Tab-separated table of C-alpha atoms in Angstrom:
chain	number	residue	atom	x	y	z
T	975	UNK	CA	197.751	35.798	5.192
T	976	UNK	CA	200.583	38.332	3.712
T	977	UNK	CA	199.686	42.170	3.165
T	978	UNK	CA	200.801	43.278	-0.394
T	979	UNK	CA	200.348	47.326	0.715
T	980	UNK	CA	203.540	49.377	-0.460
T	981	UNK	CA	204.867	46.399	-2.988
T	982	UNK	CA	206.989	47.726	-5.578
T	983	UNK	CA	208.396	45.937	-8.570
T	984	UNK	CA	211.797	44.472	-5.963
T	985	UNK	CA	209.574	44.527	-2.870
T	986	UNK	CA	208.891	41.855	-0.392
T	987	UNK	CA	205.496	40.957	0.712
T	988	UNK	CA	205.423	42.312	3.851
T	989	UNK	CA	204.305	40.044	6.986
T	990	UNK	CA	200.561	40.260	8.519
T	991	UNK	CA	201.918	40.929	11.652
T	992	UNK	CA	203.799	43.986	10.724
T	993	UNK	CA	200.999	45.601	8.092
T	994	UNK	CA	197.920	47.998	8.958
T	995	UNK	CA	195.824	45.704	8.480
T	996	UNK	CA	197.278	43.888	12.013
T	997	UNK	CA	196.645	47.444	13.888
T	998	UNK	CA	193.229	47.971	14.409
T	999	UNK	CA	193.602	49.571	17.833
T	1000	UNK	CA	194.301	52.183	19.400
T	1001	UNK	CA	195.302	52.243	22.981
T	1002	UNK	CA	194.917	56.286	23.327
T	1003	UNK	CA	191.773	55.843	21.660
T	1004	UNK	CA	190.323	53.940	23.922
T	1005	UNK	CA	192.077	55.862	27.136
T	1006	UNK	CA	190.140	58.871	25.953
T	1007	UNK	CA	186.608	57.517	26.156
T	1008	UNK	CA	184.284	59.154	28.276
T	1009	UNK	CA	182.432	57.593	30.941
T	1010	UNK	CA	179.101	57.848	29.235
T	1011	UNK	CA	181.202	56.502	25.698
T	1012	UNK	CA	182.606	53.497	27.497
T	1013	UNK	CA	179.331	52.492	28.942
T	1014	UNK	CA	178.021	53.273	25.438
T	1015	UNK	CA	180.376	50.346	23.923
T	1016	UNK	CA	179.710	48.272	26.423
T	1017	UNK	CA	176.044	48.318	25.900
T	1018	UNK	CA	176.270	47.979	22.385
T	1019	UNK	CA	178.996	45.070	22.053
T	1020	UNK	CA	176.966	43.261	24.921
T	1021	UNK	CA	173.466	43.492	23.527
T	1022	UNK	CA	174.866	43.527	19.621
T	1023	UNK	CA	171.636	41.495	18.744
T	1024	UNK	CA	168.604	44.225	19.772
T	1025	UNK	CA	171.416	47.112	18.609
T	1026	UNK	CA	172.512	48.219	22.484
T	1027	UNK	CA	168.821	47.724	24.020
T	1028	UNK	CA	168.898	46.230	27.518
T	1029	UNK	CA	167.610	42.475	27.839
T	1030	UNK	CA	167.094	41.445	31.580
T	1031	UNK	CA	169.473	38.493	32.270
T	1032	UNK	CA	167.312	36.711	34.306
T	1033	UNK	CA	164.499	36.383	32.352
T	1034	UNK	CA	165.561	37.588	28.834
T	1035	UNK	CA	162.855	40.286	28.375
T	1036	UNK	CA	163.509	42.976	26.576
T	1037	UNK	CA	161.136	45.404	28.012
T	1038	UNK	CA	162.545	47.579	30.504
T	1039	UNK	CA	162.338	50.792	32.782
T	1040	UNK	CA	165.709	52.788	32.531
T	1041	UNK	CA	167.139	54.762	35.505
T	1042	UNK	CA	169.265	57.695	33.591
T	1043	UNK	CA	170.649	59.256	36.777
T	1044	UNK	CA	172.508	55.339	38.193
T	1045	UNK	CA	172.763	54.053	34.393
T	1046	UNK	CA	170.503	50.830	35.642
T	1047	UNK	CA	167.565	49.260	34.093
T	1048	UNK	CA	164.461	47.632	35.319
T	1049	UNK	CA	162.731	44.217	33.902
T	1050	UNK	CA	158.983	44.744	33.505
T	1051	UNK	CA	158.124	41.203	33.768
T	1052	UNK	CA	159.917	40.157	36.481
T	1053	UNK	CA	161.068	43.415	38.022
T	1054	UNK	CA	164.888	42.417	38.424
T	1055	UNK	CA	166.943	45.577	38.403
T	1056	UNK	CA	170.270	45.233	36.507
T	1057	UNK	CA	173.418	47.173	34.884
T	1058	UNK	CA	175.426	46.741	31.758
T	1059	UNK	CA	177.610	43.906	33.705
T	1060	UNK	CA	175.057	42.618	35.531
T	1061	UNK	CA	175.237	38.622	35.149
T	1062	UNK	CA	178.606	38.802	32.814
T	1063	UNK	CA	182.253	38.042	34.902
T	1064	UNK	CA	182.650	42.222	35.511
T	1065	UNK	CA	179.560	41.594	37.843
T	1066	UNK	CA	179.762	43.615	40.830
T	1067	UNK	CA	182.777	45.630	39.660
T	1068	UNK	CA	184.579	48.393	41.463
T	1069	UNK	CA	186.761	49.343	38.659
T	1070	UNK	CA	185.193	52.381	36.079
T	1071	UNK	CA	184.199	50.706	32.826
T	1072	UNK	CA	186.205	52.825	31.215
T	1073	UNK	CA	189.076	51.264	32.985
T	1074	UNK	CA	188.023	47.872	32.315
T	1075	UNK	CA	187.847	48.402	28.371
T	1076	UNK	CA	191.602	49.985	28.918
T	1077	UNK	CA	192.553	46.593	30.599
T	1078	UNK	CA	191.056	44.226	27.430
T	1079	UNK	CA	192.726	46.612	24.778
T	1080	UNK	CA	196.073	46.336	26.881
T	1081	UNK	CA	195.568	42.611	27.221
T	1082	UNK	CA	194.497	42.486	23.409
T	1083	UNK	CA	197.692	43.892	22.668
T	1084	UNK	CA	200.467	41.172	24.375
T	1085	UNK	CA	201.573	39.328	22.288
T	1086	UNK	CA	203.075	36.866	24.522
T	1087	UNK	CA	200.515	37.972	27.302
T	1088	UNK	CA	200.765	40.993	29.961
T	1089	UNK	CA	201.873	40.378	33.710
T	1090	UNK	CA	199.464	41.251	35.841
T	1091	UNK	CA	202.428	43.668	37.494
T	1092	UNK	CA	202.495	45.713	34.591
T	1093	UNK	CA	198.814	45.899	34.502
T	1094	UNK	CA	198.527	47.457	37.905
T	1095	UNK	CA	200.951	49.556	36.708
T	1096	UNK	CA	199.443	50.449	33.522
T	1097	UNK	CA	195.927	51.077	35.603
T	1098	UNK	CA	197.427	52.439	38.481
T	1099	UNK	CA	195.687	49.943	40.823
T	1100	UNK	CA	196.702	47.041	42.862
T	1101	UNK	CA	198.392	44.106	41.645
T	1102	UNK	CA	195.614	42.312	43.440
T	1103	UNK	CA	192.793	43.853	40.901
T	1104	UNK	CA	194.821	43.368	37.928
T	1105	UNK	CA	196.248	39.863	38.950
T	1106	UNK	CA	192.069	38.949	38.983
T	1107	UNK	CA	191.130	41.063	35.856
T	1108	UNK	CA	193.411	38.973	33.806
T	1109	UNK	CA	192.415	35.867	35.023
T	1110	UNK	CA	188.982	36.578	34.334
T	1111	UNK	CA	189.898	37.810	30.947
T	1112	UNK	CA	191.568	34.469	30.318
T	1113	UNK	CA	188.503	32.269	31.737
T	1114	UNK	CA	186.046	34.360	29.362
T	1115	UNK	CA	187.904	33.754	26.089
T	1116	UNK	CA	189.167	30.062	27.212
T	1117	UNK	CA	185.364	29.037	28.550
T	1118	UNK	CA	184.617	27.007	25.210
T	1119	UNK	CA	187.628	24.649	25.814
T	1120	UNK	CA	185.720	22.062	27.085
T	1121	UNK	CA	183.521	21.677	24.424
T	1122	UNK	CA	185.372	22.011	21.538
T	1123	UNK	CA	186.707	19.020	19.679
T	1124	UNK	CA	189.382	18.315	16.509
T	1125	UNK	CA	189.267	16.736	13.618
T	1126	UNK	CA	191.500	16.020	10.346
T	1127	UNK	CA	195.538	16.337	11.010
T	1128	UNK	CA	195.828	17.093	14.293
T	1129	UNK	CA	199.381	17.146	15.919
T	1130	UNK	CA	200.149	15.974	19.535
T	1131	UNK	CA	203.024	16.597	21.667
T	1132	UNK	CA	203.907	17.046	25.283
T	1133	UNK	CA	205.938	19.858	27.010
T	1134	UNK	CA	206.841	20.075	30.906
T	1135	UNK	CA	206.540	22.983	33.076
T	1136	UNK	CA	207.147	23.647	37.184
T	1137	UNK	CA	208.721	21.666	39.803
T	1138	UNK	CA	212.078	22.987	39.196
T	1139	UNK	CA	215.121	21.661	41.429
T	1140	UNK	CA	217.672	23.557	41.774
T	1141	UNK	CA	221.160	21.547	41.511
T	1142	UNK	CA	223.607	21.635	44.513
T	1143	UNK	CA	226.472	23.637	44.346
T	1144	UNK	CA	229.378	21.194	44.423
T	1145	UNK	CA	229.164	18.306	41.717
T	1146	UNK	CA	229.954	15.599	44.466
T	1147	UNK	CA	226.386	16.633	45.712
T	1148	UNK	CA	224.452	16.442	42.696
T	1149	UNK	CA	221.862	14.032	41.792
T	1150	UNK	CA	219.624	12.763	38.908
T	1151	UNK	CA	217.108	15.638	38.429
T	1152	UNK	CA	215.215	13.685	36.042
T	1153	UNK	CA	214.362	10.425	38.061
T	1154	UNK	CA	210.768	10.964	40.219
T	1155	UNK	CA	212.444	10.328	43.683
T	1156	UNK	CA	214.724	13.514	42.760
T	1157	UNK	CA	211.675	15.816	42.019
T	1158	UNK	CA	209.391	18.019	44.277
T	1159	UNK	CA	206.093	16.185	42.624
T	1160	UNK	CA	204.960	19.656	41.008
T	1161	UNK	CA	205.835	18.848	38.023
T	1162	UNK	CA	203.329	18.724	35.331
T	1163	UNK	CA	203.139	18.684	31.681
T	1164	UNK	CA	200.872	20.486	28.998
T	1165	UNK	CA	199.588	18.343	26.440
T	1166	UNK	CA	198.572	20.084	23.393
T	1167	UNK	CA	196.260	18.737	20.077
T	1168	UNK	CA	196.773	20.902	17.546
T	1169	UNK	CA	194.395	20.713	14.333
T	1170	UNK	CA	196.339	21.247	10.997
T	1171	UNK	CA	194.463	25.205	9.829
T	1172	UNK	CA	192.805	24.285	13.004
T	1173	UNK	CA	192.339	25.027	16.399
T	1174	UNK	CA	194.794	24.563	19.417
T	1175	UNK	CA	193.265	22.449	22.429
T	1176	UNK	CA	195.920	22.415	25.752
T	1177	UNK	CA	195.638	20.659	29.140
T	1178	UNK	CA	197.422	19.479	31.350
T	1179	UNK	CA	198.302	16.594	33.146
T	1180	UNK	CA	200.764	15.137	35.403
T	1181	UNK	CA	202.133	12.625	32.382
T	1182	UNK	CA	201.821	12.411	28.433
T	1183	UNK	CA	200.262	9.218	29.278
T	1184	UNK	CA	197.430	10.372	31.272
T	1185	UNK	CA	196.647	12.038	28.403
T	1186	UNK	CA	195.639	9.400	25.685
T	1187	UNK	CA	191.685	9.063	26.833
T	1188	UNK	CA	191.534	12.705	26.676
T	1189	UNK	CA	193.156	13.019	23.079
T	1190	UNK	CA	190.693	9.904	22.178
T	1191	UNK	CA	187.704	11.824	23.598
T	1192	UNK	CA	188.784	15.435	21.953
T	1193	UNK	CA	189.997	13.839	18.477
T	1194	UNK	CA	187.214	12.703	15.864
T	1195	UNK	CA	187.590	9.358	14.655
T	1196	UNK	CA	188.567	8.800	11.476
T	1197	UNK	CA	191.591	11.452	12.131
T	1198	UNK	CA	195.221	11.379	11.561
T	1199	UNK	CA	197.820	12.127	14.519
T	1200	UNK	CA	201.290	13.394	14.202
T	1201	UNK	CA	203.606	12.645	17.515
T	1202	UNK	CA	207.168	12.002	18.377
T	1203	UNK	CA	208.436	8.814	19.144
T	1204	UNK	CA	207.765	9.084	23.116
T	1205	UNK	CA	206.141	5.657	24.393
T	1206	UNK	CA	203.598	7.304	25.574
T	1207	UNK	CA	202.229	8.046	22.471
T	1208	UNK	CA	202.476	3.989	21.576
T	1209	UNK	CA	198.631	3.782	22.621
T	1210	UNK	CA	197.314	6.265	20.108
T	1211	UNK	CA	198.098	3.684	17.452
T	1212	UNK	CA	194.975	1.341	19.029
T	1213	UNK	CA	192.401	4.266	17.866
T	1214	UNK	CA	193.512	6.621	14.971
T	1215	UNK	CA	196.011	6.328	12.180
T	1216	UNK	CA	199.028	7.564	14.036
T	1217	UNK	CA	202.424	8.966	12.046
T	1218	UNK	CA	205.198	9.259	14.102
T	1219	UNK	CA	208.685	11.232	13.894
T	1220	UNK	CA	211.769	10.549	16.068
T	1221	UNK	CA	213.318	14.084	16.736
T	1222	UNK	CA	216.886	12.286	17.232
T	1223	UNK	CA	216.943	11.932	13.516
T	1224	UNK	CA	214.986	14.829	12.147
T	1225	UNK	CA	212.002	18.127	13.020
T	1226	UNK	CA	210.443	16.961	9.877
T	1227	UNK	CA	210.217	14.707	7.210
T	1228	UNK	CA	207.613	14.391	4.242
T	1229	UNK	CA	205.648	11.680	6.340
T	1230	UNK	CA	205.544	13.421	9.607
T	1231	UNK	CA	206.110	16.535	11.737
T	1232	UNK	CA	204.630	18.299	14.450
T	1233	UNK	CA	205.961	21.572	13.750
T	1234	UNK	CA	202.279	23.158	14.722
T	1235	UNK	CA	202.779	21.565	18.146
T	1236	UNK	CA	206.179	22.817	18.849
T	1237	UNK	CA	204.998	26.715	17.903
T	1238	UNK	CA	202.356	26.505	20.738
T	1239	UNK	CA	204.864	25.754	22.814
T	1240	UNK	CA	207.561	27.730	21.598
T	1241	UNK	CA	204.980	31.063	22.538
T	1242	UNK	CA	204.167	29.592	26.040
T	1243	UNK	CA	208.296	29.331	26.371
T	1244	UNK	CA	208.593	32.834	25.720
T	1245	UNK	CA	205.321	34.047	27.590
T	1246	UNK	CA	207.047	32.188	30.808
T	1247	UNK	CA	210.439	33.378	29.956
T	1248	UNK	CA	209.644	37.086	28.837
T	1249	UNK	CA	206.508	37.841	30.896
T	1250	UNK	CA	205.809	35.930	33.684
T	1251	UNK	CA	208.601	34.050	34.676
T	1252	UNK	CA	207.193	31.617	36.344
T	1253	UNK	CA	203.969	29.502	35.190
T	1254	UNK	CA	202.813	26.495	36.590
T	1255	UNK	CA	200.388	24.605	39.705
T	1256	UNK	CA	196.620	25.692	39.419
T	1257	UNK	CA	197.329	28.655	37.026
T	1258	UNK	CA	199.309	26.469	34.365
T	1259	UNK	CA	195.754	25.460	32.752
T	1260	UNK	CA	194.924	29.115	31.900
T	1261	UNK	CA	197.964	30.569	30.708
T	1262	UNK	CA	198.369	27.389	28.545
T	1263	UNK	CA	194.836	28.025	27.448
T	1264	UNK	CA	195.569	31.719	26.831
T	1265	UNK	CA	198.323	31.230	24.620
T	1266	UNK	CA	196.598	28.581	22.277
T	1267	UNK	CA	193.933	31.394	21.891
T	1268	UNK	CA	196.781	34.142	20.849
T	1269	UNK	CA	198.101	31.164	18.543
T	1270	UNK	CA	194.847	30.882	16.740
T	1271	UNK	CA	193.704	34.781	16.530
T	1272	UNK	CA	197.630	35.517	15.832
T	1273	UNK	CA	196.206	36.453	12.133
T	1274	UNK	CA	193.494	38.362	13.225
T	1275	UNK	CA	194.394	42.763	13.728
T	1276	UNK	CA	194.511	43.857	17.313
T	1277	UNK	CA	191.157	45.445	17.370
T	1278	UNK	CA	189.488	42.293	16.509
T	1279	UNK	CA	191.087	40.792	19.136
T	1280	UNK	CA	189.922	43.583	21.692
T	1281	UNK	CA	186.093	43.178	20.346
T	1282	UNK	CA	186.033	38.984	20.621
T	1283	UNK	CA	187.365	39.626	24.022
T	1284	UNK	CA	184.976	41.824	25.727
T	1285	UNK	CA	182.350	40.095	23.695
T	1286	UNK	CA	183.316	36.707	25.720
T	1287	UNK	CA	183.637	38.659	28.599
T	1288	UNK	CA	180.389	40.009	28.720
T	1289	UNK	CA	178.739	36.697	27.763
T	1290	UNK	CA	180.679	34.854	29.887
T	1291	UNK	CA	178.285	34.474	33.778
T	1292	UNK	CA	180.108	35.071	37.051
T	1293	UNK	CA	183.157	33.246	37.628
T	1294	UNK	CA	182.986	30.602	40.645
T	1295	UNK	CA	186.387	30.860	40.519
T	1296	UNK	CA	187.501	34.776	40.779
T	1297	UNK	CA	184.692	36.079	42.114
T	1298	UNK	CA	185.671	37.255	45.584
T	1299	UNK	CA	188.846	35.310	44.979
T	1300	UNK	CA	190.938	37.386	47.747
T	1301	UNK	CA	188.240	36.831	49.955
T	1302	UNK	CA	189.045	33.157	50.616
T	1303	UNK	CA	191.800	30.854	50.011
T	1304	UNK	CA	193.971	31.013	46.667
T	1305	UNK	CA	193.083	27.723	44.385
């Protein structure tokens, strides 16, 4: 999608990305809502369907008693009282809504992600709260990963992350990082299936071969993969009609590529590299999922971005996960 605003008869056609049409938001905008605006929104892009009117989330009745003076409602069929974040992950929030809509816009706007440092900063609150905020962020907009499955040309490839060993300093000392008995066992790798004008579908695993049920499970039959010439690809042949590419010789050829694959990854490289600096153990999962989700909205304007993400936030039920995460051990 190319914006054609401002061509002249030697002009370029300028890039999405870099158009008005991509920025839709505005950050001081949205720093200058009032309390009552911000609850306002949050009403209205919760309860879209009845136009901003409170449904109880335990029952689903629309009828309710409203408190004005503590911005709560009441059910009147089964008496449950309940706020605009009642039942969504921002359940039993600390943090002003206002606040919280600031966080999502900021978040909206990475485009290789936002540190949960720089949050705090940009919120003036802990790193503790922001580190949380994100993460719940990413589990609202990655909840549908599960359940989503490819079809078509889809394009498989492996990439490894974590378990880094550093070398020792004189060359005498050094040893084979790459054999298993050299490693620290952290190591994993993010698989990735990405459907050609598709969707992007990441997990991870601790080898590209673990993956193959999982790619036979999330791939319709009938498809067509694209993968290098790793071995453990070999199985994939047993299921779908498989083209392959060996990467020694060429990126692409007219048979083969996986060009789609290698972008994922080349946005996670520069999320770890520019933002976060480190990702991998329990957290790899999300930022991996993250990033496929910036992949696939990385045509859609900012503000679009902002609205599908408090959207699945405010659908999205209390985390197991982040809820009270401080509160017990870290995952």
């Amino acid at each position: 999608m190319r914006s054609t605003e401002n061509v002249g008869p030697l002009a370029v056609p300028q890039h999405f990305l870099l158009s008005k049409a991509a920025r839709s938001l505005s950050l001081a905008r949205v720093a200058r809502l009032s309390d009552e605006e911000a609850h306002d929104a949050f009403r209205l892009i919760r309860w879209t369907e009845t136009k901003g009117e409170a449904v109880c989330p335990r029952c689903a009745c629309a009828a309710t008693y409203v408190y004005r003076a503590r911005k709560l409602w009441k059910c009147k069929a089964c008496s449950h009282q309940f706020s605009v974040t009642s039942g969504t992950i921002f359940a039993s929030r600390k943090m002003p809504i206002r606040d919280i809509l600031l966080a999502i816009a900021i978040f909206a706007n990475g485009a290789k992600g936002h540190s949960a440092l720089q949050l705090s900063r940009d919120l003036d609150c802990q790193y503790k709260t922001a580190f949380v905020l994100a993460h719940k962020i990413r589990e609202a907009i990655t909840a549908d990963c599960d359940e989503r499955t490819l079809a078509g040309d889809v394009e498989v490839d492996g990439a490894y992350f974590g378990g880094y060993v550093k070398p020792a300093n004189e060359k005498a000392n050094r040893v084979d990082r790459r054999k298993a008995e050299h490693q620290t066992g952290k190591r994993k790798v993010v698989v990735v299936m990405r459907e050609r004008g598709g969707e992007t579908l990441p997990f991870v695993f601790r080898s590209e071969a673990a993956a193959v049920s999982t790619i036979g499970a999330k791939v319709a039959a009938g498809s067509t993969l694209y993968a290098d010439e790793a071995a453990s690809w070999d199985r994939l042949h047993d299921r779908f009609l498989t083209k392959r590419i060996n990467h020694q010789e060429a990126y692409s050829t007219a048979e083969a590529c996986t060009n789609g694959a290698e972008s994922f990854f080349s946005r996670i490289r520069r999320s770890e590299i520019g933002i976060h600096h480190h990702i991998a153990g329990p957290y790899l999962e999300a930022y991996s999922q993250e990033m496929a989700w910036r992949e696939d909205h990385r045509r859609v304007s900012n503000g679009e971005q902002y609205l599908a993400m408090t959207e699945a936030a405010l659908r999205h039920p209390v985390s197991r996960v982040w809820k009270g995460y401080w509160q017990r051990a870290a995952i």
